Every structure is written in structure tokens, then in C-alpha cells.
Tab-separated table of C-alpha atoms and ligand atoms in Angstrom:
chain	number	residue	atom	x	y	z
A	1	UNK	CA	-18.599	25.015	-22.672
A	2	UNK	CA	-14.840	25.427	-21.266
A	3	UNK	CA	-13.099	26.169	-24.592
A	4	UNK	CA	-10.025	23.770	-24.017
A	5	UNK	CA	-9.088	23.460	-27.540
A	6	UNK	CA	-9.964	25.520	-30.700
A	7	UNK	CA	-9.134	25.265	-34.585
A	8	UNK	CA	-9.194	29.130	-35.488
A	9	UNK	CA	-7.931	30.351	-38.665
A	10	UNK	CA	-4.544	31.626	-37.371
A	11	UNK	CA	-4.094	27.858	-35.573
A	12	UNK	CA	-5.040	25.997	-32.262
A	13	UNK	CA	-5.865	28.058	-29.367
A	14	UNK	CA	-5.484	26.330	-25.926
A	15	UNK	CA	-6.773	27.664	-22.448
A	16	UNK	CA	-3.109	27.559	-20.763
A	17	UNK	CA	-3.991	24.574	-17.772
A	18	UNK	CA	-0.482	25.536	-16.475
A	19	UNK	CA	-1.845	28.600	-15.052
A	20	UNK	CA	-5.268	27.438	-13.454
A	21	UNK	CA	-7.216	27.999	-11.696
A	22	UNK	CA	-5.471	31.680	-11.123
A	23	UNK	CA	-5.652	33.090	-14.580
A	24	UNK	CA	-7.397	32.159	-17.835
A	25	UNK	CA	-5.170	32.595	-20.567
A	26	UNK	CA	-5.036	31.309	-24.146
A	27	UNK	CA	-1.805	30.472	-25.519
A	28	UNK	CA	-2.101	30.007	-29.792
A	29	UNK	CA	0.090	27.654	-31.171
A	30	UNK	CA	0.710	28.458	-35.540
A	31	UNK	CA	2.502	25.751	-36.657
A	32	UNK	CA	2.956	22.181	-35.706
A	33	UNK	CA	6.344	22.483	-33.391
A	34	UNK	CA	4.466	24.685	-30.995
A	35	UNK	CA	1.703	22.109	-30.699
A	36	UNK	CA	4.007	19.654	-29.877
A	37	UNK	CA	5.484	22.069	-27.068
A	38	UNK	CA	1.894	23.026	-25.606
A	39	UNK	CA	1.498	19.076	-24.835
A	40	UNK	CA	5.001	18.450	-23.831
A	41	UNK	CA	4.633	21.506	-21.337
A	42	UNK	CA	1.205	20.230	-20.560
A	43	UNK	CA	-0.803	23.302	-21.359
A	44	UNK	CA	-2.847	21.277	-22.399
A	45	UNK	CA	-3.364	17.676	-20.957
A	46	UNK	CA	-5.580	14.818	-20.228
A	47	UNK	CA	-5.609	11.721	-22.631
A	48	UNK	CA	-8.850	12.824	-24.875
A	49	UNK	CA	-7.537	16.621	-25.256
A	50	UNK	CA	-4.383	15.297	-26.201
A	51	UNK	CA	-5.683	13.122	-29.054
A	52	UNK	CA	-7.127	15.651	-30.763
A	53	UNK	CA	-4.501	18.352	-30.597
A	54	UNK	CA	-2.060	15.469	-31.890
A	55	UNK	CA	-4.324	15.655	-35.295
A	56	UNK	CA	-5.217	19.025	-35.355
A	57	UNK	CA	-0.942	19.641	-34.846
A	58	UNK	CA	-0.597	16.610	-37.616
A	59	UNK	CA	-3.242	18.923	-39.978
A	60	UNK	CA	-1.496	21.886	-39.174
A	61	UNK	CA	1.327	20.800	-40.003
A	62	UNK	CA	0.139	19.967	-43.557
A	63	UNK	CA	-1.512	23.261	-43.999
A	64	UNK	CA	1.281	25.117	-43.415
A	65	UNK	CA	3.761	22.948	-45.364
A	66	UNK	CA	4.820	24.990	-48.612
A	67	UNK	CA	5.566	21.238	-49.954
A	68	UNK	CA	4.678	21.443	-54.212
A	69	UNK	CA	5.507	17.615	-54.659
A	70	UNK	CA	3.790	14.913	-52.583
A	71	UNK	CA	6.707	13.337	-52.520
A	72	UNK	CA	8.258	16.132	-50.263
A	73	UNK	CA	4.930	16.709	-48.288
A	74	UNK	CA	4.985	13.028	-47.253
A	75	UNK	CA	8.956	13.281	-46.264
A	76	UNK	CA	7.499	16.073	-44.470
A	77	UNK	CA	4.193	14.445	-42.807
A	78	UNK	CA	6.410	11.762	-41.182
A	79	UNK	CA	8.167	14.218	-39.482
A	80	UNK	CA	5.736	16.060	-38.394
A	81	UNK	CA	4.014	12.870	-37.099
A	82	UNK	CA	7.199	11.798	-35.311
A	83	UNK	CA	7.506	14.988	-33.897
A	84	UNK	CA	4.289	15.034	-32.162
A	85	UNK	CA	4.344	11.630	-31.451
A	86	UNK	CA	7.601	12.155	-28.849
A	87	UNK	CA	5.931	14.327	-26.740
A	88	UNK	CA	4.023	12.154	-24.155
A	89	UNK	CA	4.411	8.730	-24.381
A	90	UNK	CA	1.577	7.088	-22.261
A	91	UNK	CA	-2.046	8.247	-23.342
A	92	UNK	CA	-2.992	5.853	-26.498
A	93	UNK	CA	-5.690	8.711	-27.507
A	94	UNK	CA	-2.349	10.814	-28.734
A	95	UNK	CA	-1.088	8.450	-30.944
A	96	UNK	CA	-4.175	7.355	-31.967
A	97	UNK	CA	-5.119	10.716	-32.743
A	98	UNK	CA	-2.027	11.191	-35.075
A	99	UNK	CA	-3.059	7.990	-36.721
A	100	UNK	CA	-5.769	9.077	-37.906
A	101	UNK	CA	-5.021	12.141	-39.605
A	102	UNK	CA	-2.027	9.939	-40.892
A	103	UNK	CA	-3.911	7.509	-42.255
A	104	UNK	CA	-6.216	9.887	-43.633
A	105	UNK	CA	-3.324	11.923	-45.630
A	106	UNK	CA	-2.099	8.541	-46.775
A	107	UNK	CA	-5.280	7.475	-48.465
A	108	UNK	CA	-5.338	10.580	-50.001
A	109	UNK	CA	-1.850	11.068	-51.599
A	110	UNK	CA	-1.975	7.185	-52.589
A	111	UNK	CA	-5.514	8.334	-54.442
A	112	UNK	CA	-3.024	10.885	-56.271
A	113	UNK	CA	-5.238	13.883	-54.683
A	114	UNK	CA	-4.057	16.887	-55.313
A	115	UNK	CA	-2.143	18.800	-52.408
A	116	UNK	CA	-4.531	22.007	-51.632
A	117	UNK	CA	-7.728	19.052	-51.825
A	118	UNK	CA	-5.861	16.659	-48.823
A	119	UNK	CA	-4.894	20.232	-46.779
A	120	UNK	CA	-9.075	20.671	-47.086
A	121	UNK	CA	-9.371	16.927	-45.629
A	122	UNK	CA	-7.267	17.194	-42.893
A	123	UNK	CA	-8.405	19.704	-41.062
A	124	UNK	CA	-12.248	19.091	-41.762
A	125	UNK	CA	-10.737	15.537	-40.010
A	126	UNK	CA	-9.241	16.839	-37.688
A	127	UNK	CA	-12.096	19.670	-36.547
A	128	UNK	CA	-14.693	16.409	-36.740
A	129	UNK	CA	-12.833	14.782	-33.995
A	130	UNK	CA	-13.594	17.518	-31.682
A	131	UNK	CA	-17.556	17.187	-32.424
A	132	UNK	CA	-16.899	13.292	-32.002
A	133	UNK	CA	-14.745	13.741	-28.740
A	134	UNK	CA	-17.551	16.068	-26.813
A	135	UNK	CA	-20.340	13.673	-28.639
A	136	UNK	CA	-18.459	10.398	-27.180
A	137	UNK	CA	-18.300	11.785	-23.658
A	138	UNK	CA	-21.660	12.371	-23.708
A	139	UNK	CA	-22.822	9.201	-24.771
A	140	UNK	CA	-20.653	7.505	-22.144
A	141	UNK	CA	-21.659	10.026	-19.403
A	142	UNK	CA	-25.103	9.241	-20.242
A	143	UNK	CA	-24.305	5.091	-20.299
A	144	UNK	CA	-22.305	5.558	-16.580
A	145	UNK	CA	-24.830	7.955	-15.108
A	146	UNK	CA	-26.943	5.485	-13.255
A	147	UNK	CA	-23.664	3.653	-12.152
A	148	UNK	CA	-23.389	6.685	-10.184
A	149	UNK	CA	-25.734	6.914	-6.409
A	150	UNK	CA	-29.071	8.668	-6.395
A	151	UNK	CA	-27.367	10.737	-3.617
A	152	UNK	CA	-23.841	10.046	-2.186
A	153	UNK	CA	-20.431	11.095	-2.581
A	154	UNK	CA	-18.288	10.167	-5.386
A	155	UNK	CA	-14.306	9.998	-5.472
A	156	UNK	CA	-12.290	11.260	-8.668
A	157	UNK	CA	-8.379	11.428	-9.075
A	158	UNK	CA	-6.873	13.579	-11.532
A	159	UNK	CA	-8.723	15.786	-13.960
A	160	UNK	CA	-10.548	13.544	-16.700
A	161	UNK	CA	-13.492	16.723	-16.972
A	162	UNK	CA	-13.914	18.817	-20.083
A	163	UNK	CA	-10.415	20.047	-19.532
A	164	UNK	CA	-9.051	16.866	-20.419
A	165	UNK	CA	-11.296	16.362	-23.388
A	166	UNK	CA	-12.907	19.097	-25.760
A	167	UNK	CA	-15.869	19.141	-23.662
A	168	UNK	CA	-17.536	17.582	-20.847
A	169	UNK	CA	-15.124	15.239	-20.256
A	170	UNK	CA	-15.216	11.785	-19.195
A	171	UNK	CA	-14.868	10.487	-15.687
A	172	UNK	CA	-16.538	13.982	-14.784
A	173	UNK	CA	-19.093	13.680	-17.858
A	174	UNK	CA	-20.438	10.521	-15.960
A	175	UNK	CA	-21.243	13.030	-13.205
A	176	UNK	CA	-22.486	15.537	-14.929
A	177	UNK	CA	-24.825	13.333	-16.464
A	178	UNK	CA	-25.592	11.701	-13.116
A	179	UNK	CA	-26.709	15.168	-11.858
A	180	UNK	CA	-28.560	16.273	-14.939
A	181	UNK	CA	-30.593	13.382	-14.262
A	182	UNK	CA	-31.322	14.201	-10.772
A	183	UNK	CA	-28.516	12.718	-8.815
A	184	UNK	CA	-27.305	14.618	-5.472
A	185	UNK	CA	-23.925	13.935	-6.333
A	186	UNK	CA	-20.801	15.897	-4.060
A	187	UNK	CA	-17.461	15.232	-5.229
A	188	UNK	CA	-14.649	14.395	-3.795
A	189	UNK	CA	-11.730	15.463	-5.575
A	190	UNK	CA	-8.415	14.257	-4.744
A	191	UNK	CA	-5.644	17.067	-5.129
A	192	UNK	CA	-3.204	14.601	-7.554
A	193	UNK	CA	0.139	15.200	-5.921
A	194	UNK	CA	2.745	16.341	-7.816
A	195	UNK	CA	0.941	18.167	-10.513
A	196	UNK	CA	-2.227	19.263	-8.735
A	197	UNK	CA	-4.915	18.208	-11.356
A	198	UNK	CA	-7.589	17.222	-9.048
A	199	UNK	CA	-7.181	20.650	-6.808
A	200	UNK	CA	-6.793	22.988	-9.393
A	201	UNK	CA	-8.523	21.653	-12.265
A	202	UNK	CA	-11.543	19.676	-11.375
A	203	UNK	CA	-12.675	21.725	-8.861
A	204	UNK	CA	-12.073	24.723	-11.409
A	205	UNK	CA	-14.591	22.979	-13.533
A	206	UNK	CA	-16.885	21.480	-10.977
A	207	UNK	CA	-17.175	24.418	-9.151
A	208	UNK	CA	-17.985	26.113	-12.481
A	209	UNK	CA	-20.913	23.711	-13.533
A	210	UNK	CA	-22.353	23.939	-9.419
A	211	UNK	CA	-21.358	20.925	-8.806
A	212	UNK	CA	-20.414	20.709	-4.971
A	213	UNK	CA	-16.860	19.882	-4.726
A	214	UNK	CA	-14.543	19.092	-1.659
A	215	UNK	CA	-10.575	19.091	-2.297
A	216	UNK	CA	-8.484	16.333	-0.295
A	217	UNK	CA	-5.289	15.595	0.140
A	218	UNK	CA	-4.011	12.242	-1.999
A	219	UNK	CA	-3.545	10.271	1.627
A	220	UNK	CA	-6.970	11.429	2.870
A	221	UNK	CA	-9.583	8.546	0.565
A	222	UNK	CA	-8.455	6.072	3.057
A	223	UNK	CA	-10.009	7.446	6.070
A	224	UNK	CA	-12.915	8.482	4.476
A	225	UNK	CA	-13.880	5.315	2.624
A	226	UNK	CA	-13.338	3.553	6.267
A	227	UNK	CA	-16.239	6.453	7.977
A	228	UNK	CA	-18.779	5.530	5.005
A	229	UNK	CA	-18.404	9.221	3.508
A	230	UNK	CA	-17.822	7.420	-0.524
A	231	UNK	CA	-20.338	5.472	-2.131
A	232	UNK	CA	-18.447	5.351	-5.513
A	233	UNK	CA	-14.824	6.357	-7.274
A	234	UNK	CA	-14.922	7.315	-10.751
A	235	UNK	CA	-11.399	8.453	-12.998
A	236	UNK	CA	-10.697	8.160	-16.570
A	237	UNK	CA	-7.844	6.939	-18.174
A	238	UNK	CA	-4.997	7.397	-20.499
A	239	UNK	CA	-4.758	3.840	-21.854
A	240	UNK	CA	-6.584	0.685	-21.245
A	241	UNK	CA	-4.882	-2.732	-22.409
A	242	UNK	CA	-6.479	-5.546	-23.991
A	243	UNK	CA	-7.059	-6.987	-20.589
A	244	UNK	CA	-8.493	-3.983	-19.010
A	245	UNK	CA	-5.258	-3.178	-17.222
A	246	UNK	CA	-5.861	0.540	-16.571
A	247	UNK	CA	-3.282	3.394	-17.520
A	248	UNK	CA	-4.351	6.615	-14.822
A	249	UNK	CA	-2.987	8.976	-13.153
A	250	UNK	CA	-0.540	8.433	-10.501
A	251	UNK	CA	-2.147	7.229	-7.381
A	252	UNK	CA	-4.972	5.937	-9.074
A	253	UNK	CA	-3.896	2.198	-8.414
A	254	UNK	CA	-3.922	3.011	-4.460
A	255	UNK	CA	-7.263	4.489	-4.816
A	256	UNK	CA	-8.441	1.104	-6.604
A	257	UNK	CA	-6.928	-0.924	-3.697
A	258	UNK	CA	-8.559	1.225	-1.331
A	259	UNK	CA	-12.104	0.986	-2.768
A	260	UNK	CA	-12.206	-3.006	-2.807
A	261	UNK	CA	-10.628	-3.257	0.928
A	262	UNK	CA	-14.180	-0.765	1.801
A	263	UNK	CA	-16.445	-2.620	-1.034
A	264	UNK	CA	-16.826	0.394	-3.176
A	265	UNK	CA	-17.490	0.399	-6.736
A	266	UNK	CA	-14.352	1.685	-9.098
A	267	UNK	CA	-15.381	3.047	-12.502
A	268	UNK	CA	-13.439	4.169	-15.083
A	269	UNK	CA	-14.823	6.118	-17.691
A	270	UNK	CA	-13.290	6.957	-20.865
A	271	UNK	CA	-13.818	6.885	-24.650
A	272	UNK	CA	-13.138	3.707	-27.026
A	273	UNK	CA	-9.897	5.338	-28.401
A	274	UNK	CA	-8.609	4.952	-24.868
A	275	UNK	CA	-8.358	1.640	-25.643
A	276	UNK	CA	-5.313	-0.221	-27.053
A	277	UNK	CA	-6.005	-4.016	-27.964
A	278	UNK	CA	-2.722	-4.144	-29.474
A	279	UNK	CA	-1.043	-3.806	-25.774
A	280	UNK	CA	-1.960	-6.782	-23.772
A	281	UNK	CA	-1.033	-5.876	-20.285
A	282	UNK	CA	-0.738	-3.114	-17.805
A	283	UNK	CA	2.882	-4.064	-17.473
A	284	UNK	CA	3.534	-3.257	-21.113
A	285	UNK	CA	1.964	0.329	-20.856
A	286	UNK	CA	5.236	2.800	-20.732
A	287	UNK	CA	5.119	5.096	-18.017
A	288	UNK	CA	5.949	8.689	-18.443
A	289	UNK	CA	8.671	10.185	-15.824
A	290	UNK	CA	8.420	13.828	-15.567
A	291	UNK	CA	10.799	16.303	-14.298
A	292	UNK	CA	11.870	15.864	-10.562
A	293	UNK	CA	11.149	19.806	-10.011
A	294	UNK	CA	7.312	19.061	-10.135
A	295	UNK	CA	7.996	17.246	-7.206
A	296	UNK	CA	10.626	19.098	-5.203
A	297	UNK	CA	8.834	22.924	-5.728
A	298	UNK	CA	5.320	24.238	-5.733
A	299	UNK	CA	4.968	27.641	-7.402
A	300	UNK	CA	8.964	27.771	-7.809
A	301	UNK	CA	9.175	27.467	-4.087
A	302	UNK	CA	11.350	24.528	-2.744
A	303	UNK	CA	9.857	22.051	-1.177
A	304	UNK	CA	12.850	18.892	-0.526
A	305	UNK	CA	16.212	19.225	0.404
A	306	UNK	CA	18.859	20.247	-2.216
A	307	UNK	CA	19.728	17.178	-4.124
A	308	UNK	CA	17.597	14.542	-2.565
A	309	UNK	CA	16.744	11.754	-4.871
A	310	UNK	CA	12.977	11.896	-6.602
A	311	UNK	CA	11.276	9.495	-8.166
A	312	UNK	CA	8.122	11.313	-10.809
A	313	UNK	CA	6.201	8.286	-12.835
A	314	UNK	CA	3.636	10.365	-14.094
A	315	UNK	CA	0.670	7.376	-14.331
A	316	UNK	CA	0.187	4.258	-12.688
A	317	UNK	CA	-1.681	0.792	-13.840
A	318	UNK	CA	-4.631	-0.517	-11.525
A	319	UNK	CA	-5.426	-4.046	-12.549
A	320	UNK	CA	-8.472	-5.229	-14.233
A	321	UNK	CA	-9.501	-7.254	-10.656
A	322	UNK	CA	-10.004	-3.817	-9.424
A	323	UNK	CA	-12.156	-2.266	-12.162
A	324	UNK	CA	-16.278	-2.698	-11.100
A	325	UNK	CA	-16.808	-1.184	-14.899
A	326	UNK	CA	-15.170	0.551	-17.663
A	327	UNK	CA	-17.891	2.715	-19.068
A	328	UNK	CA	-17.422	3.755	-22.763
A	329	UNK	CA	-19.385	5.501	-25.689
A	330	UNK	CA	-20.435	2.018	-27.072
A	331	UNK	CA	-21.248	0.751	-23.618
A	332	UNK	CA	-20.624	-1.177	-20.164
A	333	UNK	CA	-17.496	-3.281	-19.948
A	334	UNK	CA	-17.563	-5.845	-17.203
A	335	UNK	CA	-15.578	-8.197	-16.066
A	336	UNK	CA	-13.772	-10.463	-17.776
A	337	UNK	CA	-12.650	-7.614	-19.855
A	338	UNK	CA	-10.377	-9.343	-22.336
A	339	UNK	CA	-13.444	-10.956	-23.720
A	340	UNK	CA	-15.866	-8.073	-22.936
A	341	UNK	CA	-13.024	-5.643	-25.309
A	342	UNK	CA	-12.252	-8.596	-27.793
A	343	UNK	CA	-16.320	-8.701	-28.433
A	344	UNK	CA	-16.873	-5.270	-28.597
A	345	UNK	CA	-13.781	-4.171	-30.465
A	346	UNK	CA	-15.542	-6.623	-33.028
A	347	UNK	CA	-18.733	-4.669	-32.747
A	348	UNK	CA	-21.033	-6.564	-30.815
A	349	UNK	CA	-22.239	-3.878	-28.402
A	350	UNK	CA	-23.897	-5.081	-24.956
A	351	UNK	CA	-27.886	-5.098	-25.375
A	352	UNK	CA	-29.154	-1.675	-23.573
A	353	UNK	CA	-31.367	-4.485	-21.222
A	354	UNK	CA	-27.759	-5.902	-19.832
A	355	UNK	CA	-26.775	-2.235	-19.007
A	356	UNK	CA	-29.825	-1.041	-17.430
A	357	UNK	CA	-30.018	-4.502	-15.452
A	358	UNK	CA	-26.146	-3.498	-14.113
A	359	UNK	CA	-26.422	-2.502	-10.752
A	360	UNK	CA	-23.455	-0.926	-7.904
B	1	MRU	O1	-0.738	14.049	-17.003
B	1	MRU	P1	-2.141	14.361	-17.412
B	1	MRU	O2	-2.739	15.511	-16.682
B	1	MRU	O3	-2.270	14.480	-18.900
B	1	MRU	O4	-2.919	13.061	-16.956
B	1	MRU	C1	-4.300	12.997	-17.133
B	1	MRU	C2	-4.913	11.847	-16.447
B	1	MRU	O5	-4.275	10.957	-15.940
B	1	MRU	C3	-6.362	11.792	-16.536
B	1	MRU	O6	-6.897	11.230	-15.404
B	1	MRU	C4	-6.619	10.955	-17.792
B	1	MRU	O7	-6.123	11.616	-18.934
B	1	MRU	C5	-7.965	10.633	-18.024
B	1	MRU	S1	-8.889	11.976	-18.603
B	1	MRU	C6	-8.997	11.825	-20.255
């Protein structure tokens, strides 16, 4: 298991994804602020991973409170939730991940529970959403895995593997399960210009798990779609709107655009908390714009001209029309997807017949 994440008694250790795949370090964040710096600084990353550090940095930052009045420790849990909340602004799983340690708190100091009892609740809550984050990418890795060829190259874009999760992962969980079952799976993985998920980080963690891995360039797909070298793409994503507008990585949309024009299959993968029924469009997703230096250096080293204009959107939105499937832990999603989310937001799940009849 690559130990992304941890709850330890001291805090929340994270494997430092800045420094990958050169060095494995652990950086340990004790208090809530530094939580919120480790995502902002992206040590750790990837929509599922930052969910849960959101609510294990929400329950730290009740356990540490020296608050003797609920009336000060909620004063005091809304900052701490705001806090954390203003770090990255387009995964959903972050701010749903806050939310529910929120909510949790709330119940509790409503219920008049004493203070020590709802410092016990949180972080049981919050530790359970790691179990539930690995167990949810397994159940949707095992749902997508015969999505995936019985032998044939797959596409990814970005890292949406265990590093992006607590474990397994999701986009990359679909392929491990695909090869646990017996699939001769190779990966393509594209490098994710500017921040370099794909090259460093998925094929850190492919190549890890045996998986054989090939890094390309982000304007290489094209080419190889076009010489029949990718029978499928697979990514994850950071927020999926009520119409199965998909929130991914930057580039992602190109890679969607690509994959019809060849007559590819386009999964996403990625766990229900990815989704957000209360946005109702791609268009209404915000878009995070990082700092223009990921663009103009690599390793410190300047890349662009001195003052040249850069433009750094962080994620992109690839239309529903593009999406073959959206694979989750409660099932297929097909097209139309507002109705196929409406219906199983409501909890009608697709009968396990429909997905096994669901074909490339
Ligand atoms: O900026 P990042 O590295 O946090 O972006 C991550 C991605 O876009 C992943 O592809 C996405 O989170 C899906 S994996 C859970």
C-alpha cells in the first residue's frame, strides 16, 4: 500500500508528492494550518486524497483546540473549516470532505455532547473515511475492470492512482483491477504538462505495482490513437456536475476530443463524492489558476522568456457527449447522465445484469 496519508498520534503524515519520484519523504503536519498548507502546496493532491485530509485537518483542528465552551469551539470550527476550505477550490471531494466532519461536529454540539466525547467522534470520522476511500476505489475498480481490453493499451492523464486517493486509487484502480483479473493491460501515461503528474507520479506507482508503463509527452495521444496503439482512455476526476460535465486535469478535454475523432472509449472513474448535483454544468465548475512559475521553470530552471505572459488553469471540463462511462462505487453511469446521476443520487443503483451486459 503507498502510504499517501496517515492519522498518527502526533497528526497527519503525508508522503511529500512534491518531491517524487526522486525522494520519498514524509512531511507531518500537527495542527490544522499546516494541513491546509500541505494541500495548498500540493504535497499532497488528487481530488480523493484531498477529501480526506480536508476532514482529518477539520478533526485536527478540534483535537487540538483548547476551546472549554462549545460556544468558543464552534467560533473556532468555522474557522478552521474556512481555512481549509480556501485552499483549492475545484475538487468537490475537499469540500465535501470538510462537510462531513462539519456536519458531524454540528450534530454533536446541538446534542449538547460534551467536548472531549465530539474530539473522540471526529477523528474516528475522519480515520473511517480513509477505510471508505480505499474500499470505494475498489469497488469501482472492480465495476470498470471489464470496461477495460482483455489486452491493449490504455491512456491515463494526470495521476488519479493511490497517490491521489488513500489507496489504490481510481482511474488507476480500474486498471489494477483489470490486471488482477487477467487483463494485459500497458499504460500509457501522459506526462501532464505543467505539473508533471502523469510522468512522475503514475509511472512512480505503476511501475511500482509491475504494471508496464510508457511516459508521453501531452501532444503525443494524437498520433498514437491515429496508428491504432490505444484501445481505451481512462482519468478520474475532481468534480462531476449534475450533467456529467467532467472537472479533470488540464488537457483532459483534448484527450476526450481526441478519443471520439479515433472511436475510442473515454472512462472516467471516480468515487460518488466526486460528484456535485448541486452544480449543474461544467461551465459553473471554478477553475483553479496556479502560479505562472509552474509553467515558466522545471526544477527552478527557466524555461520562457523573462516576463512573457502565462496562462496556468489548473483543470479543464470535457463535456458529458464525450464521456463513454463514468464508473463509480455504486455503479455504471451512461449516457444521459443527468438522469443516470438524478436516479442514482436517489438510490436506485443499475441492476449488476445492465453492467455486465455494457460492452466498449
Ligand atoms: O492538481 P491535482 O494533481 O490535485 O489534480 C489531480 C487530478 O486532476 C486528477 O486527475 C484527479 O484528482 C482525479 S484523481 C482523484
Amino acid at each position: 500500500m503507498i502510504p499517501t496519508l496517515e492519522w498518527l498520534p502526533e497528526g497527519v503524515s503525508f508522503l511529500d508528492q512534491t518531491k517524487l519520484p526522486l525522494e520519498e519523504t514524509y512531511v507531518l503536519a500537527t495542527d490544522y494550518k499546516q494541513v491546509a498548507t500541505v494541500i495548498r502546496d500540493m504535497i499532497v493532491r488528487g481530488a480523493m486524497a484531498i477529501g480526506v485530509s480536508g476532514a482529518m485537518g477539520v478533526a485536527l483542528g478540534i483535537l487540538r483546540s483548547t476551546a472549554n465552551d462549545i460556544e468558543t469551539l464552534n467560533a473556532e470550527v468555522v474557522a478552521i473549516c474556512d481555512h481549509l476550505a480556501a485552499t483549492r477550490p475545484t475538487a468537490v471531494n475537499l469540500f465535501w470532505g470538510i462537510g462531513q466532519i462539519r456536519d458531524l461536529y454540528d450534530a454533536l454540539a446541538a446534542a449538547n455532547t460534551p467536548i472531549p466525547e465530539i474530539k473522540d467522534a471526529v477523528v474516528t470520522r475522519a480515520r473511517q473515511m480513509y477505510d471508505e476511500d480505499i474500499a470505494a476505489c475498489r469497488q469501482l475498480g472492480d465495476f470498470g475492470a471489464e470496461l477495460l481490453p482483455r489486452k491493449g493499451t490504455v491512456l491515463t492523464h494526470c495521476n488519479a492512482g493511490a497517490l491521489a486517493a488513500c489507496g489504490y486509487g481510481s482511474a488507476l484502480g480500474v486498471i489494477r483491477s483489470a490486471v488482477a483479473r487477467g487483463h494485459q493491460i500497458d499504460v500509457f501515461a501522459d506526462e501532464t504538462r505543467p505539473y508533471l503528474q502523469g510522468a512522475r507520479l503514475t509511472a512512480w506507482e505503476l511501475m511500482k505495482d509491475n504494471i508496464p508503463t510508457t511516459v508521453l509527452c501531452d501532444n503525443m495521444s494524437a498520433h498514437l490513437m491515429k496508428q491504432g496503439r490505444i484501445q481505451a482512455v481512462i482519468v478520474g476526476a475532481d468534480r462531476i456536475a449534475a450533467n456529467g460535465d467532467t472537472a479533470n486535469k488540464i488537457g483532459t478535454y483534448g484527450v476526450s476530443i481526441l478519443a471520439r475523432e479515433h472511436g475510442i472509449p473515454f472512462y472516467v472513474a471516480a468515487p460518488w463524492s466526486t460528484i456535485d448535483i448541486h452544480t449543474a454544468h461544467g461551465d459553473l465548475i471554478p477553475i483553479e489558476q496556479r502560479n505562472p512559475r509552474e509553467v515558466t521553470h522545471s526544477n527552478g530552471i527557466q524555461m520562457t522568456p523573462s516576463g512573457v505572459a502565462i496562462e496556468n488553469p489548473a483543470f479543464d471540463v470535457t463535456p458529458a457527449r464525450y464521456i463513454s462511462a463514468i464508473i463509480t462505487e455504486r455503479g455504471i453511469l451512461r449516457a444521459p447522465f443527468t438522469e443516470a446521476i438524478r436516479r442514482m443520487a436517489e438510490g436506485a443503483r443499475p441492476a449488476r445484469e445492465i453492467l455486465e451486459a455494457q460492452t466498449i
